[in-house]
Short mmCIF file of C-alpha atoms in Angstrom, two decimals:
data_model
loop_
_atom_site.label_atom_id
_atom_site.label_comp_id
_atom_site.label_asym_id
_atom_site.label_seq_id
_atom_site.Cartn_x
_atom_site.Cartn_y
_atom_site.Cartn_z
CA UNK O 38 30.57 137.78 67.70
CA UNK O 39 33.22 140.33 68.63
CA UNK O 40 33.51 138.82 72.07
CA UNK O 41 33.83 135.30 70.62
CA UNK O 42 36.63 136.36 68.28
CA UNK O 43 38.51 138.01 71.16
CA UNK O 44 38.19 134.85 73.21
CA UNK O 45 39.56 132.82 70.31
CA UNK O 46 42.43 135.27 70.08
CA UNK O 47 43.28 134.79 73.76
CA UNK O 48 43.27 131.00 73.42
CA UNK O 49 45.47 131.26 70.36
CA UNK O 50 47.89 133.71 71.96
CA UNK O 51 48.79 131.82 75.06
CA UNK O 52 50.03 128.31 74.56
CA UNK O 53 52.95 127.51 76.93
CA UNK O 54 55.82 125.89 75.13
CA UNK O 55 56.64 123.47 77.96
CA UNK O 56 56.48 122.79 81.69
CA UNK O 57 58.80 125.19 83.46
CA UNK O 58 59.07 123.82 86.94
CA UNK O 59 57.54 120.53 88.08
CA UNK O 60 54.48 121.18 90.22
CA UNK O 61 54.58 124.95 89.61
CA UNK O 62 52.20 127.07 87.51
CA UNK O 63 53.96 130.15 86.24
CA UNK O 64 51.24 131.54 83.99
CA UNK O 65 47.80 131.68 85.55
CA UNK O 66 44.96 130.59 83.25
CA UNK O 67 43.03 133.58 81.90
CA UNK O 68 39.34 132.66 81.58
CA UNK O 69 37.56 135.81 80.43
CA UNK O 70 34.09 134.34 80.74
CA UNK O 71 34.72 133.16 84.28
CA UNK O 72 36.12 136.54 85.33
CA UNK O 73 33.16 138.35 83.78
CA UNK O 74 30.79 136.04 85.61
CA UNK O 75 32.62 136.43 88.92
CA UNK O 76 32.52 140.21 88.64
CA UNK O 77 28.90 140.23 87.29
CA UNK O 78 30.39 142.54 84.71
CA UNK O 79 27.25 143.00 82.58
CA UNK O 80 25.12 143.91 85.58
CA UNK O 81 27.86 146.16 86.97
CA UNK O 82 28.13 148.02 83.67
CA UNK O 83 24.40 148.52 83.41
CA UNK O 84 24.16 149.75 87.02
CA UNK O 85 26.95 152.29 86.51
CA UNK O 86 25.37 153.35 83.20
CA UNK O 87 22.00 154.04 84.78
CA UNK O 88 23.78 156.04 87.46
CA UNK O 89 25.62 157.98 84.73
CA UNK O 90 28.97 156.71 86.09
CA UNK O 91 31.31 157.87 84.86
CA UNK O 92 30.16 161.31 83.75
CA UNK O 93 30.52 162.32 80.17
CA UNK O 94 33.44 164.58 80.97
CA UNK O 95 35.27 162.24 83.38
CA UNK O 96 38.76 161.00 82.49
CA UNK O 97 39.07 158.71 85.49
CA UNK O 98 38.63 154.95 85.32
CA UNK O 99 35.71 153.47 87.16
CA UNK O 100 36.07 151.07 90.06
CA UNK O 101 35.15 148.16 87.75
CA UNK O 102 37.81 149.15 85.23
CA UNK O 103 40.43 149.54 87.97
CA UNK O 104 39.48 146.11 89.36
CA UNK O 105 39.94 144.49 85.93
CA UNK O 106 43.27 146.19 85.29
CA UNK O 107 44.46 145.55 88.84
CA UNK O 108 43.59 141.86 88.56
CA UNK O 109 45.65 141.47 85.41
CA UNK O 110 48.55 143.44 86.87
CA UNK O 111 48.62 141.00 89.80
CA UNK O 112 48.53 138.12 87.30
CA UNK O 113 51.47 139.70 85.53
CA UNK O 114 53.50 140.28 88.71
CA UNK O 115 52.85 136.68 89.73
CA UNK O 116 53.95 135.45 86.28
CA UNK O 117 57.09 137.61 86.35
CA UNK O 118 58.05 136.26 89.76
CA UNK O 119 57.56 132.66 88.60
CA UNK O 120 59.40 133.28 85.32
CA UNK O 121 62.35 134.78 87.12
CA UNK O 122 62.48 131.83 89.51
CA UNK O 123 62.33 129.41 86.59
CA UNK O 124 65.01 131.35 84.69
CA UNK O 125 67.22 131.39 87.77
CA UNK O 126 66.78 127.63 88.02
CA UNK O 127 67.80 127.26 84.39
CA UNK O 128 70.80 129.50 84.92
CA UNK O 129 71.86 127.55 88.01
CA UNK O 130 71.52 124.25 86.21
CA UNK O 131 73.37 125.66 83.23
CA UNK O 132 76.13 126.85 85.53
CA UNK O 133 76.40 123.38 87.01
CA UNK O 134 76.40 121.88 83.54
CA UNK O 135 79.16 124.23 82.48
CA UNK O 136 80.80 122.91 85.64
CA UNK O 137 81.20 126.28 87.22
CA UNK O 138 82.71 124.46 90.18
CA UNK O 139 84.95 122.51 87.83
CA UNK O 140 85.97 125.69 86.07
CA UNK O 141 86.67 127.23 89.45
CA UNK O 142 88.81 124.16 90.11
CA UNK O 143 90.77 124.87 86.93
CA UNK O 144 91.34 128.42 88.10
CA UNK O 145 91.78 127.94 91.85
CA UNK O 146 93.36 124.48 92.14
CA UNK O 147 96.83 125.50 90.88
CA UNK O 148 97.18 128.04 93.70
CA UNK O 149 96.58 125.43 96.41
CA UNK O 150 98.82 122.90 94.63
CA UNK O 151 101.65 125.45 94.41
CA UNK O 152 101.38 125.96 98.19
CA UNK O 153 101.26 122.20 98.75
CA UNK O 154 104.38 121.64 96.63
CA UNK O 155 106.25 124.38 98.47
CA UNK O 156 105.23 122.97 101.84
CA UNK O 157 106.27 119.46 100.81
CA UNK O 158 109.67 120.71 99.65
CA UNK O 159 110.21 122.62 102.90
CA UNK O 160 109.29 119.64 105.08
CA UNK O 161 111.53 117.25 103.13
CA UNK O 162 114.40 119.74 103.12
CA UNK O 163 114.93 119.25 106.86
CA UNK O 164 115.21 115.48 106.47
CA UNK O 165 117.46 115.93 103.46
CA UNK O 166 119.68 118.26 105.44
CA UNK O 167 120.16 115.60 108.12
CA UNK O 168 121.17 113.08 105.42
CA UNK O 169 123.60 115.58 103.94
CA UNK O 170 125.17 116.22 107.34
CA UNK O 171 125.72 112.48 107.79
CA UNK O 172 127.42 112.37 104.37
CA UNK O 173 129.46 115.47 105.20
CA UNK O 174 130.66 113.94 108.49
CA UNK O 175 131.52 110.66 106.75
CA UNK O 176 133.43 112.56 104.03
CA UNK O 177 135.35 114.57 106.58
CA UNK O 178 136.18 111.41 108.54
CA UNK O 179 137.45 109.75 105.35
CA UNK O 180 139.57 112.74 104.35
CA UNK O 181 140.97 113.01 107.86
CA UNK O 182 141.85 109.30 107.78
CA UNK O 183 143.55 109.61 104.38
CA UNK O 184 145.55 112.64 105.55
CA UNK O 185 146.56 110.91 108.77
CA UNK O 186 147.59 107.74 106.93
CA UNK O 187 149.22 109.53 103.99
CA UNK O 188 146.81 108.02 101.46
CA UNK O 189 146.18 109.81 98.18
CA UNK O 190 144.45 106.96 96.39
CA UNK O 191 140.97 105.51 96.44
CA UNK O 192 140.53 102.30 98.39
CA UNK O 193 141.37 99.18 96.48
CA UNK O 194 138.24 97.33 95.61
CA UNK O 195 138.41 93.70 96.75
CA UNK O 196 137.80 90.78 94.50
CA UNK O 197 134.29 89.46 94.43
CA UNK O 198 133.12 87.58 97.48
CA UNK O 199 133.12 84.35 95.48
CA UNK O 200 136.79 84.76 94.50
CA UNK O 201 137.83 85.49 98.09
CA UNK O 202 135.98 82.47 99.41
CA UNK O 203 137.35 80.34 96.58
CA UNK O 204 140.92 81.06 97.67
CA UNK O 205 140.17 79.81 101.17
CA UNK O 206 138.33 76.80 99.78
CA UNK O 207 141.27 75.89 97.52
CA UNK O 208 143.70 76.24 100.41
CA UNK O 209 141.51 74.10 102.67
CA UNK O 210 140.94 71.54 99.90
CA UNK O 211 144.67 71.15 99.26
CA UNK O 212 145.45 70.66 102.91
CA UNK O 213 142.50 68.35 103.52
CA UNK O 214 143.35 66.17 100.53
CA UNK O 215 146.93 65.70 101.63
CA UNK O 216 146.05 65.27 105.31
CA UNK O 217 143.30 62.75 104.61
CA UNK O 218 145.51 60.78 102.25
CA UNK O 219 148.36 60.84 104.73
CA UNK O 220 146.47 59.94 107.87
CA UNK O 221 144.04 57.43 106.35
CA UNK O 222 146.57 54.63 106.81
CA UNK O 223 146.65 55.25 110.51
CA UNK O 224 142.88 55.21 111.06
CA UNK O 225 140.84 52.07 111.45
CA UNK O 226 138.03 53.64 109.38
CA UNK O 227 140.28 54.64 106.48
CA UNK O 228 139.59 57.85 104.50
CA UNK O 229 136.24 58.54 106.18
CA UNK O 230 137.68 58.25 109.63
CA UNK O 231 140.72 60.37 108.73
CA UNK O 232 138.50 63.08 107.16
CA UNK O 233 136.47 63.41 110.35
CA UNK O 234 139.57 63.64 112.52
CA UNK O 235 141.80 65.93 110.45
CA UNK O 236 139.14 68.47 109.41
CA UNK O 237 140.08 70.59 112.42
CA UNK O 238 143.65 70.97 111.07
CA UNK O 239 142.85 73.34 108.14
CA UNK O 240 140.38 75.22 110.32
CA UNK O 241 143.08 75.92 112.87
CA UNK O 242 145.77 76.44 110.26
CA UNK O 243 144.07 78.58 107.61
CA UNK O 244 141.45 80.12 109.91
CA UNK O 245 144.00 81.03 112.56
CA UNK O 246 146.39 82.64 110.08
CA UNK O 247 143.53 84.52 108.33
CA UNK O 248 142.24 85.88 111.66
CA UNK O 249 145.67 86.96 112.92
CA UNK O 250 146.65 88.67 109.65
CA UNK O 251 143.25 90.34 109.07
CA UNK O 252 142.84 91.62 112.61
CA UNK O 253 146.47 92.37 113.56
CA UNK O 254 148.92 91.79 110.73
CA UNK O 255 147.41 94.38 108.37
CA UNK O 256 148.26 97.12 110.89
CA UNK O 257 151.74 97.06 109.35
CA UNK O 258 150.43 99.24 106.49
CA UNK O 259 149.51 102.07 108.91
CA UNK O 260 151.59 105.23 109.21
CA UNK O 261 151.69 105.08 112.99
CA UNK O 262 154.88 103.44 114.23
CA UNK O 263 153.12 101.70 117.09
CA UNK O 264 150.55 100.31 114.64
CA UNK O 265 153.35 99.06 112.40
CA UNK O 266 155.00 97.31 115.35
CA UNK O 267 151.68 95.68 116.26
CA UNK O 268 151.20 94.65 112.62
CA UNK O 269 154.69 93.16 112.47
CA UNK O 270 154.02 91.26 115.69
CA UNK O 271 150.73 90.01 114.23
CA UNK O 272 152.43 88.78 111.05
CA UNK O 273 155.14 87.11 113.07
CA UNK O 274 152.55 85.45 115.27
CA UNK O 275 150.55 84.30 112.23
CA UNK O 276 153.55 82.81 110.45
CA UNK O 277 154.88 81.32 113.69
CA UNK O 278 151.48 79.76 114.26
CA UNK O 279 151.42 78.33 110.74
CA UNK O 280 155.01 77.08 110.96
CA UNK O 281 154.77 75.25 114.26
CA UNK O 282 151.23 73.96 113.72
CA UNK O 283 152.13 72.40 110.37
CA UNK O 284 155.43 71.11 111.76
CA UNK O 285 153.50 69.49 114.61
CA UNK O 286 151.13 67.87 112.09
CA UNK O 287 154.15 66.57 110.14
CA UNK O 288 155.67 65.08 113.30
CA UNK O 289 152.28 63.57 114.15
CA UNK O 290 152.37 61.86 110.79
CA UNK O 291 155.73 60.36 111.80
CA UNK O 292 153.96 58.92 114.86
CA UNK O 293 151.29 57.07 112.83
CA UNK O 294 152.20 53.84 114.56
CA UNK O 295 150.23 55.16 117.48
CA UNK O 296 147.46 56.34 115.13
CA UNK O 297 145.43 59.25 116.56
CA UNK O 298 145.95 58.37 120.17
CA UNK O 299 146.85 60.80 122.91
CA UNK O 300 150.29 59.24 123.05
CA UNK O 301 150.83 60.12 119.38
CA UNK O 302 149.95 63.74 120.11
CA UNK O 303 152.29 63.93 123.09
CA UNK O 304 155.09 62.36 121.03
CA UNK O 305 154.52 64.85 118.18
CA UNK O 306 154.65 67.81 120.56
CA UNK O 307 157.82 66.47 122.19
CA UNK O 308 159.51 66.06 118.79
CA UNK O 309 158.58 69.64 117.80
CA UNK O 310 160.23 70.97 120.91
CA UNK O 311 163.36 68.73 120.92
CA UNK O 312 163.82 67.58 117.31
CA UNK O 313 162.11 70.36 115.40
CA UNK O 314 163.42 69.72 111.89
CA UNK O 315 164.00 65.98 112.16
CA UNK O 316 161.23 64.43 110.02
CA UNK O 317 161.46 60.77 109.07
CA UNK O 318 160.71 60.94 105.34
CA UNK O 319 159.86 63.21 102.42
CA UNK O 320 156.10 62.65 102.85
CA UNK O 321 156.15 64.44 106.17
CA UNK O 322 157.99 67.37 104.55
CA UNK O 323 155.38 67.47 101.76
CA UNK O 324 152.65 67.49 104.42
CA UNK O 325 154.38 70.39 106.17
CA UNK O 326 154.91 72.33 102.92
CA UNK O 327 151.29 71.86 101.82
CA UNK O 328 149.94 73.04 105.18
CA UNK O 329 152.27 76.05 105.24
CA UNK O 330 151.35 76.94 101.64
CA UNK O 331 147.67 76.77 102.58
CA UNK O 332 148.38 79.12 105.50
CA UNK O 333 150.15 81.54 103.11
CA UNK O 334 147.04 81.54 100.87
CA UNK O 335 144.93 82.35 103.93
CA UNK O 336 147.27 85.26 104.78
CA UNK O 337 147.07 86.59 101.21
CA UNK O 338 143.31 86.34 101.29
CA UNK O 339 143.26 88.31 104.56
CA UNK O 340 145.13 91.15 102.78
CA UNK O 341 142.86 91.24 99.73
CA UNK O 342 139.60 90.71 101.65
CA UNK O 343 139.31 94.51 101.89
CA UNK O 344 141.76 97.30 101.13
CA UNK O 345 145.02 96.24 102.79
CA UNK O 346 145.01 99.49 104.79
CA UNK O 347 142.85 98.79 107.87
CA UNK O 348 139.92 101.18 108.29
CA UNK O 349 140.17 102.61 104.77
CA UNK O 350 137.38 100.46 103.37
CA UNK O 351 135.06 101.08 106.34
CA UNK O 352 135.53 104.86 106.10
CA UNK O 353 134.97 104.78 102.35
CA UNK O 354 131.90 102.54 102.68
CA UNK O 355 130.46 104.89 105.32
CA UNK O 356 130.73 107.76 102.87
CA UNK O 357 129.22 105.71 100.05
CA UNK O 358 126.35 104.56 102.27
CA UNK O 359 125.67 108.12 103.40
CA UNK O 360 125.63 109.31 99.79
CA UNK O 361 123.25 106.50 98.83
CA UNK O 362 120.98 107.38 101.77
CA UNK O 363 120.98 111.04 100.69
CA UNK O 364 120.13 110.17 97.08
CA UNK O 365 117.37 107.81 98.21
CA UNK O 366 115.92 110.52 100.46
CA UNK O 367 116.07 113.09 97.65
CA UNK O 368 114.55 110.67 95.12
CA UNK O 369 111.72 109.99 97.56
CA UNK O 370 111.17 113.73 98.03
CA UNK O 371 111.09 114.28 94.25
CA UNK O 372 108.72 111.35 93.86
CA UNK O 373 106.40 112.93 96.42
CA UNK O 374 106.46 116.21 94.45
CA UNK O 375 105.70 114.32 91.24
CA UNK O 376 102.84 112.51 92.98
CA UNK O 377 101.30 115.78 94.18
CA UNK O 378 101.62 117.38 90.74
CA UNK O 379 100.37 114.32 88.84
CA UNK O 380 97.36 113.88 91.13
CA UNK O 381 96.46 117.55 90.74
CA UNK O 382 96.76 117.44 86.95
CA UNK O 383 94.61 114.29 86.86
CA UNK O 384 91.94 116.07 88.93
CA UNK O 385 92.04 119.05 86.58
CA UNK O 386 91.67 116.83 83.54
CA UNK O 387 88.71 115.12 85.19
CA UNK O 388 87.17 118.52 85.87
CA UNK O 389 87.61 119.49 82.24
CA UNK O 390 86.12 116.20 81.09
CA UNK O 391 83.08 116.74 83.33
CA UNK O 392 82.72 120.28 82.04
CA UNK O 393 82.81 119.11 78.43
CA UNK O 394 80.39 116.22 79.09
CA UNK O 395 77.89 118.35 80.97
CA UNK O 396 78.11 121.13 78.42
CA UNK O 397 76.36 118.89 75.90
CA UNK O 398 73.15 119.36 77.93
CA UNK O 399 73.30 123.15 77.85
CA UNK O 400 71.48 123.67 74.51
CA UNK O 401 68.29 122.17 75.96
CA UNK O 402 68.38 124.59 78.90
CA UNK O 403 69.17 127.48 76.56
CA UNK O 404 66.09 126.52 74.51
CA UNK O 405 63.90 126.39 77.59
CA UNK O 406 65.10 129.78 78.76
CA UNK O 407 64.46 131.27 75.33
CA UNK O 408 60.97 129.69 75.21
CA UNK O 409 60.24 131.04 78.69
CA UNK O 410 61.15 134.58 77.60
CA UNK O 411 58.98 134.19 74.50
CA UNK O 412 56.05 132.85 76.52
CA UNK O 413 56.35 135.76 78.92
CA UNK O 414 55.95 138.17 76.00
CA UNK O 415 52.96 136.19 74.73
CA UNK O 416 51.44 136.20 78.22
CA UNK O 417 51.84 139.98 78.36
CA UNK O 418 49.88 140.28 75.11
CA UNK O 419 47.34 137.78 76.42
CA UNK O 420 46.70 139.82 79.53
CA UNK O 421 46.37 142.98 77.46
CA UNK O 422 43.85 141.35 75.13
CA UNK O 423 41.88 139.87 78.05
CA UNK O 424 41.80 143.22 79.85
CA UNK O 425 40.60 144.94 76.73
CA UNK O 426 37.89 142.30 76.23
CA UNK O 427 36.55 142.65 79.79
CA UNK O 428 36.75 146.43 79.87
CA UNK O 429 34.99 146.55 76.50
CA UNK O 430 32.20 144.34 77.87
CA UNK O 431 31.81 146.69 80.84
CA UNK O 432 31.79 149.77 78.63
CA UNK O 433 29.26 148.32 76.20
CA UNK O 434 26.90 147.41 79.08
CA UNK O 435 27.44 150.88 80.55
CA UNK O 436 26.68 152.59 77.25
CA UNK O 437 23.47 150.62 76.75
CA UNK O 438 22.07 151.77 80.09
CA UNK O 439 23.12 155.41 79.84
CA UNK O 440 20.87 158.28 78.84
CA UNK O 441 23.76 160.71 78.54
CA UNK O 442 26.72 160.29 76.22
CA UNK O 443 29.59 158.14 77.48
CA UNK O 444 33.07 159.60 78.02
CA UNK O 445 35.23 159.89 74.91
CA UNK O 446 37.82 157.57 76.48
CA UNK O 447 35.30 154.69 76.19
CA UNK O 448 36.14 154.71 72.47
CA UNK O 449 39.93 154.66 73.10
CA UNK O 450 41.95 151.42 73.40
CA UNK O 451 42.44 149.95 76.88
CA UNK O 452 45.94 150.61 78.17
CA UNK O 453 47.16 147.83 80.53
CA UNK O 454 50.47 149.15 81.86
CA UNK O 455 52.67 146.26 83.02
CA UNK O 456 56.17 146.28 84.50
CA UNK O 457 58.92 145.57 82.03
CA UNK O 458 61.08 142.47 82.57
CA UNK O 459 64.00 141.00 80.66
CA UNK O 460 65.21 137.42 80.89
CA UNK O 461 68.77 137.23 79.54
CA UNK O 462 69.49 134.34 77.18
CA UNK O 463 71.64 131.43 78.33
CA UNK O 464 74.60 130.73 76.01
CA UNK O 465 74.00 127.30 74.45
CA UNK O 466 77.63 126.27 74.86
CA UNK O 467 80.78 127.15 76.75
CA UNK O 468 83.89 128.48 75.09
CA UNK O 469 85.94 125.31 74.61
CA UNK O 470 89.07 127.27 73.76
CA UNK O 471 88.75 129.24 76.97
CA UNK O 472 88.38 126.07 79.06
CA UNK O 473 91.30 124.39 77.29
CA UNK O 474 93.30 127.53 77.95
CA UNK O 475 92.45 127.32 81.65
CA UNK O 476 93.63 123.70 81.74
CA UNK O 477 96.85 124.47 79.89
CA UNK O 478 97.58 127.42 82.15
CA UNK O 479 96.83 125.33 85.26
CA UNK O 480 99.12 122.49 84.11
CA UNK O 481 101.86 124.98 83.25
CA UNK O 482 101.64 126.62 86.68
CA UNK O 483 101.71 123.27 88.47
CA UNK O 484 104.66 122.02 86.39
CA UNK O 485 106.56 125.26 87.05
CA UNK O 486 105.80 125.02 90.77
CA UNK O 487 106.97 121.41 90.82
CA UNK O 488 110.29 122.38 89.18
CA UNK O 489 110.75 125.29 91.57
CA UNK O 490 110.03 123.02 94.54
CA UNK O 491 112.52 120.47 93.20
CA UNK O 492 115.15 123.22 92.87
CA UNK O 493 114.81 123.75 96.62
CA UNK O 494 116.09 120.18 97.12
CA UNK O 495 119.74 120.50 96.03
CA UNK O 496 121.82 117.57 94.90
CA UNK O 497 124.71 116.32 96.99
CA UNK O 498 127.29 118.19 94.91
CA UNK O 499 125.22 121.40 94.94
CA UNK O 500 124.84 121.25 98.70
CA UNK O 501 128.56 120.48 99.12
CA UNK O 502 129.46 123.60 97.11
CA UNK O 503 127.23 125.72 99.36
CA UNK O 504 128.73 124.25 102.53
CA UNK O 505 131.47 126.52 103.95
CA UNK O 506 134.93 124.94 103.95
CA UNK O 507 136.51 124.29 107.33
#
């Protein structure tokens, strides 16, 4: 009956709370009856009893007792090893669920990003320096030009392209209208025929004057005496061209009787050379005046096409273009810094999100670890109870077969000394405030590093102030 109650106690003591590791048995089954049968414990006890083993005065355990205790110590060592492996697995999984790697990212990522931002700023600084040098050279060329030409004003901004073209169009339209109306009577195809034949006149008249004034005549605004002489010669040539061309057209109109024949052209040229100002009627004078006025409009347009001082606009535009190129290069460098910082912060936020999501699974692992520690304690008691049951069976069989008294220790409790083990609990959750603090600190460090990297890319004015004056 006593044995049956002890067996019931063992069954009741050890009930594993769950499976620890798939395919792994941590706690070996303790079957007292099977062990007793394997050891032939009853027969062994009776044999030792008849042999008066142990003696009445002996304090040493018998071989059978040592075998029982040794067996359960090996069970315990095996269970401890399995429990530690299972607990380590729980801890590892908990670490992954707390995103230890993600938390390491929150701590370590800012350092690498700071280095990356610094490296990006250094690499772009060389390119930016080249852009600044181009702007500096263009600025110096502009200032040298202004000093040489005695200019202390900004370049005059031309009218819009549409306005400048409109002036030429109006001049050409005026001349064409008068020429077509004048010469239509002398062409067998009327207005259409005249339009086709006289369209070259405004091209030569207005286009020629515009070209001569723009390319040569504007040199008159230069400080250099030689340039002024060339400019004056260009203006004279332009106005001479306009005067004689339009006078020739007027004389051609006087020769309409020959229409647009070669003879009419030869006659007009002869009259220009020998009877320059002898036009037959007022219409020819109007034709001359209209053509000359159109040429004057072309000359004016040549002066306002750009700044009237030749070279001023090109030097100024070179400086403006260089400044725009520098700003574009700097904006691109800043954009690259922003991209590096933004990508890093996005990765950190993803790491935090993963850490928070995975942390929701930690309580289950914490429960399993706690249950494992509890089961280990229960298994320790189970082994103690089983050892006491088996040793008691041996002692009772020994006592029945003895003729001499048994040792006093047979009446003492069985002491199964097992190694002590502690399985630390797994925290059921991570410290959210700590993780948020890591993220905030990481973002702050990255933002600070981005600003410091940007400060290494000076603006055009900042770089100009640092540049030594020459």
